[in-house]
mmCIF file of C-alpha atoms and ligand atoms in Angstrom:
data_model
loop_
_atom_site.group_PDB
_atom_site.id
_atom_site.type_symbol
_atom_site.label_atom_id
_atom_site.label_comp_id
_atom_site.label_asym_id
_atom_site.label_seq_id
_atom_site.Cartn_x
_atom_site.Cartn_y
_atom_site.Cartn_z
ATOM 1 C CA MET A 12 95.393 52.490 101.189
ATOM 2 C CA ILE A 13 92.871 53.635 98.543
ATOM 3 C CA LYS A 14 93.126 56.414 95.978
ATOM 4 C CA SER A 15 90.369 58.969 96.686
ATOM 5 C CA SER A 16 90.025 59.984 93.051
ATOM 6 C CA TYR A 17 88.645 56.520 92.228
ATOM 7 C CA ALA A 18 85.743 56.991 94.616
ATOM 8 C CA LEU A 19 84.122 59.706 92.475
ATOM 9 C CA ASP A 20 84.774 58.267 88.997
ATOM 10 C CA GLY A 21 81.398 58.048 87.226
ATOM 11 C CA PHE A 22 79.440 58.552 90.451
ATOM 12 C CA THR A 23 75.909 60.006 90.206
ATOM 13 C CA TYR A 24 74.082 61.196 93.319
ATOM 14 C CA ARG A 25 70.754 59.474 94.041
ATOM 15 C CA ALA A 26 68.919 60.217 97.289
ATOM 16 C CA ARG A 27 67.100 56.852 97.338
ATOM 17 C CA ASN A 28 67.685 53.252 96.281
ATOM 18 C CA THR A 29 67.498 52.730 92.524
ATOM 19 C CA LEU A 30 67.027 49.859 90.119
ATOM 20 C CA LEU A 31 69.996 48.489 88.158
ATOM 21 C CA GLY A 32 71.462 51.315 86.046
ATOM 22 C CA GLY A 33 70.279 54.057 88.409
ATOM 23 C CA GLU A 34 66.630 54.070 87.305
ATOM 24 C CA SER A 35 64.249 55.372 89.994
ATOM 25 C CA LEU A 36 62.092 52.834 91.858
ATOM 26 C CA GLY A 37 59.078 55.030 91.049
ATOM 27 C CA GLU A 38 56.668 57.072 93.076
ATOM 28 C CA SER A 39 53.986 54.475 93.820
ATOM 29 C CA SER A 40 53.594 52.414 96.990
ATOM 30 C CA ASP A 41 53.235 48.665 97.551
ATOM 31 C CA TYR A 42 51.293 49.373 100.778
ATOM 32 C CA GLU A 43 47.860 50.717 101.726
ATOM 33 C CA GLY A 44 47.795 54.070 103.486
ATOM 34 C CA CYS A 45 46.168 55.325 106.676
ATOM 35 C CA CYS A 46 43.380 57.933 106.758
ATOM 36 C CA CYS A 47 44.779 60.141 109.534
ATOM 37 C CA GLU A 48 44.854 63.923 109.401
ATOM 38 C CA GLY A 49 47.913 65.676 110.823
ATOM 39 C CA SER A 50 50.391 63.345 112.539
ATOM 40 C CA CYS A 51 49.503 59.715 113.254
ATOM 41 C CA GLY A 52 50.876 60.327 116.762
ATOM 42 C CA ASP A 53 48.192 62.934 117.608
ATOM 43 C CA THR A 54 45.889 61.801 120.430
ATOM 44 C CA ILE A 55 42.917 60.712 118.293
ATOM 45 C CA ASN A 56 44.943 59.296 115.369
ATOM 46 C CA ALA A 57 47.225 57.215 117.614
ATOM 47 C CA ALA A 58 44.207 55.118 118.611
ATOM 48 C CA ILE A 59 42.779 54.628 115.116
ATOM 49 C CA CYS A 60 45.764 54.814 112.716
ATOM 50 C CA SER A 61 45.742 51.697 110.523
ATOM 51 C CA CYS A 62 49.523 51.912 109.880
ATOM 52 C CA LEU A 63 50.350 51.883 113.612
ATOM 53 C CA ALA A 64 47.713 49.235 114.393
ATOM 54 C CA GLU A 65 48.893 46.822 111.691
ATOM 55 C CA ARG A 66 52.630 47.476 111.637
ATOM 56 C CA GLY A 67 53.569 48.778 115.073
ATOM 57 C CA GLN A 68 55.133 52.004 116.300
ATOM 58 C CA ALA A 69 58.888 52.115 115.889
ATOM 59 C CA TYR A 70 59.493 55.859 116.424
ATOM 60 C CA ARG A 71 59.124 58.076 119.474
ATOM 61 C CA ILE A 72 56.327 60.628 119.369
ATOM 62 C CA ASP A 73 58.131 62.946 121.821
ATOM 63 C CA LYS A 74 61.440 62.953 119.860
ATOM 64 C CA PRO A 75 61.001 63.394 116.093
ATOM 65 C CA GLY A 76 63.216 61.110 113.995
ATOM 66 C CA CYS A 77 64.218 58.976 116.965
ATOM 67 C CA LEU A 78 63.883 55.194 117.091
ATOM 68 C CA ASP A 79 61.985 53.808 120.090
ATOM 69 C CA VAL A 80 64.522 51.440 121.664
ATOM 70 C CA THR A 81 61.712 49.313 123.111
ATOM 71 C CA PHE A 82 60.507 48.413 119.589
ATOM 72 C CA PRO A 83 61.684 44.793 119.072
ATOM 73 C CA GLU A 84 64.845 44.487 116.968
ATOM 74 C CA SER A 85 63.393 41.517 115.109
ATOM 75 C CA SER A 86 60.252 43.422 114.026
ATOM 76 C CA PRO A 87 60.276 45.051 110.599
ATOM 77 C CA ILE A 88 59.737 48.818 110.543
ATOM 78 C CA PHE A 89 57.086 50.250 108.214
ATOM 79 C CA GLU A 90 56.653 54.005 107.808
ATOM 80 C CA CYS A 91 53.674 55.976 106.543
ATOM 81 C CA ASN A 92 53.836 56.002 102.773
ATOM 82 C CA ILE A 93 52.701 57.875 99.700
ATOM 83 C CA ASN A 94 49.147 56.441 100.054
ATOM 84 C CA CYS A 95 48.743 57.770 103.619
ATOM 85 C CA SER A 96 46.718 60.939 104.120
ATOM 86 C CA CYS A 97 48.628 62.073 107.241
ATOM 87 C CA SER A 98 50.791 65.204 106.972
ATOM 88 C CA LEU A 99 54.411 65.196 105.816
ATOM 89 C CA GLU A 100 55.268 66.124 109.423
ATOM 90 C CA CYS A 101 53.793 62.845 110.733
ATOM 91 C CA PHE A 102 56.100 61.263 113.356
ATOM 92 C CA ASN A 103 55.975 57.997 111.385
ATOM 93 C CA ARG A 104 57.744 59.565 108.387
ATOM 94 C CA VAL A 105 61.478 59.509 109.090
ATOM 95 C CA VAL A 106 63.562 57.600 106.524
ATOM 96 C CA GLY A 107 61.033 58.662 103.864
ATOM 97 C CA LYS A 108 62.088 62.300 104.392
ATOM 98 C CA GLY A 109 65.677 61.546 103.385
ATOM 99 C CA ILE A 110 68.726 63.386 104.686
ATOM 100 C CA THR A 111 67.789 66.409 106.799
ATOM 101 C CA ARG A 112 71.180 67.228 108.396
ATOM 102 C CA PRO A 113 74.398 68.765 107.051
ATOM 103 C CA PHE A 114 77.418 66.511 106.500
ATOM 104 C CA THR A 115 80.879 67.058 105.013
ATOM 105 C CA VAL A 116 82.966 64.662 102.917
ATOM 106 C CA VAL A 117 86.617 64.800 104.022
ATOM 107 C CA GLU A 118 89.803 62.993 102.946
ATOM 108 C CA THR A 119 91.572 60.755 105.447
ATOM 109 C CA GLU A 120 95.015 59.205 105.798
ATOM 110 C CA GLY A 121 94.680 55.741 104.284
ATOM 111 C CA LYS A 122 90.905 55.219 104.265
ATOM 112 C CA GLY A 123 90.097 57.465 101.278
ATOM 113 C CA PHE A 124 87.075 59.714 101.843
ATOM 114 C CA ALA A 125 85.060 59.810 105.057
ATOM 115 C CA LEU A 126 81.794 61.438 106.114
ATOM 116 C CA VAL A 127 81.721 63.846 109.046
ATOM 117 C CA SER A 128 78.634 65.218 110.786
ATOM 118 C CA ASP A 129 78.530 69.035 110.895
ATOM 119 C CA ASN A 130 76.151 68.964 113.892
ATOM 120 C CA ALA A 131 75.814 66.938 117.067
ATOM 121 C CA ILE A 132 73.415 63.981 116.732
ATOM 122 C CA GLU A 133 71.535 62.453 119.648
ATOM 123 C CA LYS A 134 71.567 58.698 120.289
ATOM 124 C CA GLY A 135 68.683 56.984 118.464
ATOM 125 C CA GLN A 136 68.257 59.653 115.779
ATOM 126 C CA PHE A 137 67.950 58.661 112.129
ATOM 127 C CA VAL A 138 71.026 59.811 110.190
ATOM 128 C CA MET A 139 70.633 58.611 106.585
ATOM 129 C CA GLU A 140 69.887 55.529 104.551
ATOM 130 C CA TYR A 141 72.616 53.599 102.747
ATOM 131 C CA ALA A 142 71.171 54.170 99.275
ATOM 132 C CA GLY A 143 72.426 52.572 96.088
ATOM 133 C CA GLU A 144 71.602 50.307 93.179
ATOM 134 C CA ILE A 145 69.606 47.237 94.232
ATOM 135 C CA ILE A 146 71.348 44.358 92.485
ATOM 136 C CA ARG A 147 70.914 40.594 92.302
ATOM 137 C CA ALA A 148 73.333 38.306 94.130
ATOM 138 C CA ASP A 149 75.069 37.153 90.931
ATOM 139 C CA GLU A 150 75.685 40.769 89.872
ATOM 140 C CA ALA A 151 76.961 41.609 93.389
ATOM 141 C CA ARG A 152 79.385 38.657 93.171
ATOM 142 C CA ARG A 153 80.538 39.756 89.699
ATOM 143 C CA ARG A 154 81.175 43.362 90.793
ATOM 144 C CA TRP A 155 82.838 42.337 94.034
ATOM 145 C CA ALA A 156 85.223 39.973 92.220
ATOM 146 C CA ILE A 157 86.304 42.820 89.898
ATOM 147 C CA GLN A 158 86.782 45.264 92.789
ATOM 148 C CA ARG A 159 88.781 42.686 94.715
ATOM 149 C CA GLU A 160 90.948 41.822 91.742
ATOM 150 C CA MET A 161 91.678 45.494 91.035
ATOM 151 C CA LYS A 162 92.108 46.331 94.750
ATOM 152 C CA LEU A 163 89.350 48.968 94.554
ATOM 153 C CA PRO A 164 87.205 50.068 97.505
ATOM 154 C CA ASN A 165 84.095 47.960 98.030
ATOM 155 C CA TYR A 166 80.743 49.697 98.468
ATOM 156 C CA ILE A 167 78.395 46.697 98.249
ATOM 157 C CA ILE A 168 76.436 45.895 101.384
ATOM 158 C CA CYS A 169 74.357 42.717 101.553
ATOM 159 C CA VAL A 170 71.624 43.381 104.115
ATOM 160 C CA LYS A 171 70.168 40.205 105.602
ATOM 161 C CA GLU A 172 66.761 39.900 107.264
ATOM 162 C CA HIS A 173 66.049 36.696 109.162
ATOM 163 C CA THR A 174 62.490 35.437 109.647
ATOM 164 C CA ASN A 175 61.923 31.959 111.170
ATOM 165 C CA SER A 176 63.918 29.645 108.889
ATOM 166 C CA LYS A 177 64.354 32.066 105.972
ATOM 167 C CA THR A 178 66.952 34.754 105.248
ATOM 168 C CA TYR A 179 66.118 37.563 102.823
ATOM 169 C CA ARG A 180 69.076 39.302 101.231
ATOM 170 C CA THR A 181 69.138 42.769 99.688
ATOM 171 C CA ASN A 182 72.315 43.787 97.854
ATOM 172 C CA ILE A 183 72.898 47.551 97.792
ATOM 173 C CA ASP A 184 75.698 48.993 95.663
ATOM 174 C CA PRO A 185 76.311 52.777 95.806
ATOM 175 C CA SER A 186 79.514 52.592 93.687
ATOM 176 C CA LYS A 187 77.921 54.397 90.733
ATOM 177 C CA PHE A 188 74.511 55.557 92.014
ATOM 178 C CA GLY A 189 73.900 56.414 95.640
ATOM 179 C CA ASN A 190 73.867 59.015 98.379
ATOM 180 C CA ALA A 191 76.438 60.367 100.854
ATOM 181 C CA ALA A 192 76.341 57.174 102.944
ATOM 182 C CA ARG A 193 78.780 55.592 100.485
ATOM 183 C CA PHE A 194 81.503 57.716 102.113
ATOM 184 C CA ILE A 195 80.927 56.216 105.564
ATOM 185 C CA ASN A 196 83.841 54.049 106.659
ATOM 186 C CA HIS A 197 83.890 50.917 108.785
ATOM 187 C CA SER A 198 84.776 51.018 112.472
ATOM 188 C CA CYS A 199 85.057 48.172 114.981
ATOM 189 C CA SER A 200 83.607 50.716 117.515
ATOM 190 C CA PRO A 201 81.049 52.439 115.301
ATOM 191 C CA ASN A 202 78.731 55.324 116.151
ATOM 192 C CA LEU A 203 75.951 54.203 113.745
ATOM 193 C CA TYR A 204 73.966 51.007 113.311
ATOM 194 C CA PHE A 205 71.495 49.674 110.734
ATOM 195 C CA ARG A 206 67.797 48.882 110.845
ATOM 196 C CA THR A 207 65.822 47.888 107.763
ATOM 197 C CA VAL A 208 62.866 50.201 107.132
ATOM 198 C CA ARG A 209 60.135 50.001 104.495
ATOM 199 C CA VAL A 210 58.520 53.166 103.205
ATOM 200 C CA ASN A 211 56.827 52.672 99.806
ATOM 201 C CA SER A 212 58.643 49.646 98.502
ATOM 202 C CA LEU A 213 58.869 45.972 99.434
ATOM 203 C CA VAL A 214 62.623 46.530 99.046
ATOM 204 C CA PRO A 215 63.951 47.612 102.445
ATOM 205 C CA SER A 216 65.924 50.786 103.046
ATOM 206 C CA ALA A 217 69.095 50.165 105.047
ATOM 207 C CA ALA A 218 68.618 53.012 107.531
ATOM 208 C CA LEU A 219 71.481 54.222 109.724
ATOM 209 C CA PHE A 220 70.703 55.430 113.265
ATOM 210 C CA ALA A 221 73.026 56.955 115.887
ATOM 211 C CA GLY A 222 74.125 54.230 118.321
ATOM 212 C CA ARG A 223 75.386 56.846 120.785
ATOM 213 C CA ASP A 224 75.553 60.636 121.043
ATOM 214 C CA ILE A 225 77.744 61.968 118.207
ATOM 215 C CA GLU A 226 79.654 65.244 118.456
ATOM 216 C CA ALA A 227 79.785 67.904 115.741
ATOM 217 C CA GLY A 228 82.846 67.219 113.556
ATOM 218 C CA GLU A 229 82.975 63.493 114.390
ATOM 219 C CA GLU A 230 83.548 60.951 111.614
ATOM 220 C CA LEU A 231 80.549 58.685 111.033
ATOM 221 C CA SER A 232 81.089 54.922 110.970
ATOM 222 C CA PHE A 233 79.246 51.650 111.078
ATOM 223 C CA ASP A 234 80.386 48.063 111.467
ATOM 224 C CA TYR A 235 80.327 46.553 107.971
ATOM 225 C CA GLY A 236 79.976 43.083 109.552
ATOM 226 C CA ASP A 237 76.910 44.012 111.622
ATOM 227 C CA ALA A 238 75.324 45.720 108.624
ATOM 228 C CA MET A 239 75.499 42.453 106.748
ATOM 229 C CA GLY A 240 74.369 40.415 109.765
ATOM 230 C CA LEU A 241 77.539 38.347 109.420
ATOM 231 C CA VAL A 242 78.048 35.346 111.629
ATOM 232 C CA GLU A 243 81.576 33.995 112.166
ATOM 233 C CA GLU A 244 81.458 31.245 109.529
ATOM 234 C CA GLU A 245 80.389 33.753 106.864
ATOM 235 C CA THR A 246 83.458 35.927 107.261
ATOM 236 C CA ASP A 247 86.191 35.453 104.729
ATOM 237 C CA ASP A 248 89.610 34.329 105.919
ATOM 238 C CA ARG A 249 91.524 34.910 102.683
ATOM 239 C CA GLY A 250 94.838 36.663 103.123
ATOM 240 C CA ASP A 251 93.955 39.670 100.946
ATOM 241 C CA ARG A 252 91.482 41.274 103.349
ATOM 242 C CA ILE A 253 91.730 45.087 103.710
ATOM 243 C CA ARG A 254 93.654 46.197 106.820
ATOM 244 C CA CYS A 255 91.333 48.107 109.154
ATOM 245 C CA LEU A 256 92.499 51.614 110.065
ATOM 246 C CA CYS A 257 89.594 52.475 112.400
ATOM 247 C CA GLY A 258 92.027 53.020 115.275
ATOM 248 C CA SER A 259 89.677 51.766 117.987
ATOM 249 C CA SER A 260 91.124 49.826 120.936
ATOM 250 C CA ASN A 261 89.076 46.726 120.026
ATOM 251 C CA CYS A 262 89.989 46.849 116.309
ATOM 252 C CA ARG A 263 89.675 43.400 114.701
ATOM 253 C CA GLY A 264 92.550 44.176 112.314
ATOM 254 C CA VAL A 265 90.825 43.646 108.954
ATOM 255 C CA LEU A 266 87.594 44.836 107.321
ATOM 256 C CA PRO A 267 84.685 42.380 107.550
ATOM 257 C CA PHE A 268 83.791 40.721 104.292
ATOM 258 C CA ASP A 269 80.818 38.506 103.469
ATOM 259 C CA GLN A 270 82.138 35.372 101.771
ATOM 260 C CA THR A 271 78.571 34.342 100.920
ATOM 261 C CA LEU A 272 78.542 37.237 98.440
HETATM 262 C C1 SAM B 491 81.849 52.217 101.519
HETATM 263 S S1 SAM B 491 83.493 52.679 101.090
HETATM 264 C C2 SAM B 491 83.754 53.974 102.266
HETATM 265 C C3 SAM B 491 84.213 55.258 101.605
HETATM 266 C C4 SAM B 491 85.602 55.192 101.039
HETATM 267 N N1 SAM B 491 86.579 55.483 102.079
HETATM 268 C C5 SAM B 491 85.776 56.154 99.854
HETATM 269 O O1 SAM B 491 86.799 56.822 99.764
HETATM 270 O O2 SAM B 491 84.892 56.237 99.013
HETATM 271 C C6 SAM B 491 84.388 51.311 101.710
HETATM 272 C C7 SAM B 491 85.867 51.335 101.422
HETATM 273 O O3 SAM B 491 86.529 52.345 102.206
HETATM 274 C C8 SAM B 491 87.742 51.841 102.754
HETATM 275 N N2 SAM B 491 87.582 51.738 104.223
HETATM 276 C C9 SAM B 491 86.434 51.861 104.903
HETATM 277 N N3 SAM B 491 86.634 51.719 106.223
HETATM 278 C C10 SAM B 491 87.945 51.482 106.391
HETATM 279 C C11 SAM B 491 88.767 51.210 107.526
HETATM 280 N N4 SAM B 491 88.279 51.181 108.763
HETATM 281 N N5 SAM B 491 90.088 50.982 107.306
HETATM 282 C C12 SAM B 491 90.617 51.016 106.050
HETATM 283 N N6 SAM B 491 89.894 51.271 104.929
HETATM 284 C C13 SAM B 491 88.577 51.500 105.099
HETATM 285 C C14 SAM B 491 87.965 50.465 102.129
HETATM 286 O O4 SAM B 491 88.713 50.624 100.950
HETATM 287 C C15 SAM B 491 86.541 50.028 101.811
HETATM 288 O O5 SAM B 491 86.493 49.064 100.759
#
């Protein structure tokens, strides 16, 4: 059981990922932009948009903010960025817009805080990114060891992207700087899942999408193991794992933890 008061000690809200110490990643883009006017999904633009031609179309034109389930899971998602001339309403700007829905932070029995959606959310819709400090692996290991020793909640997610023989890791820690996603608890039957999305930066955003229809007032959850792309041999079998209180019928009993951290 965790003490809720700890969760807000020294916490500063940041809508997007930050550098170490909470410094903004800046307002420039690592990518070229398209030359479309209006939305890149408009009839003429869809055929000539350089972003869609080079990087694919991950979002549905007919449902704003909704992932196209036919877009391959292994393909990286790139959105229109600050260098694009399309409008801010372009269908290919989703994660870049940030949080657009109301949520409430509530206290639970045993799990500390939790995040609840005020409105219903349709399957496939973008919910929010898991934003925090982007830290190196050695710093993630250092922080995790302290949290484990002191039996504090762990907020660090190590997002893994696999391409051919390589694995790219991005460590995100919203303990001190981050957005509301830090209040989302683990569930073995979650209603959210992750996709990595790039907007302006080479550093991916860990974007959370609805894995099924979510009712107003429902607690949001994701599987911490899936988020980290954990395979069986990477899960930790030490005896001090946190007991999972997700309450689902297929509960695995303990919270996933990445022992490669
Ligand atoms: C990312 S934080 C989630 C928000 C946290 N509940 C808070 O109060 O700030 C992760 C921590 O929440 C707690 N937690 C999350 N999911 C849980 C679950 N299913 N069962 C028990 N504790 C959970 C654990 O202490 C975990 O280290």
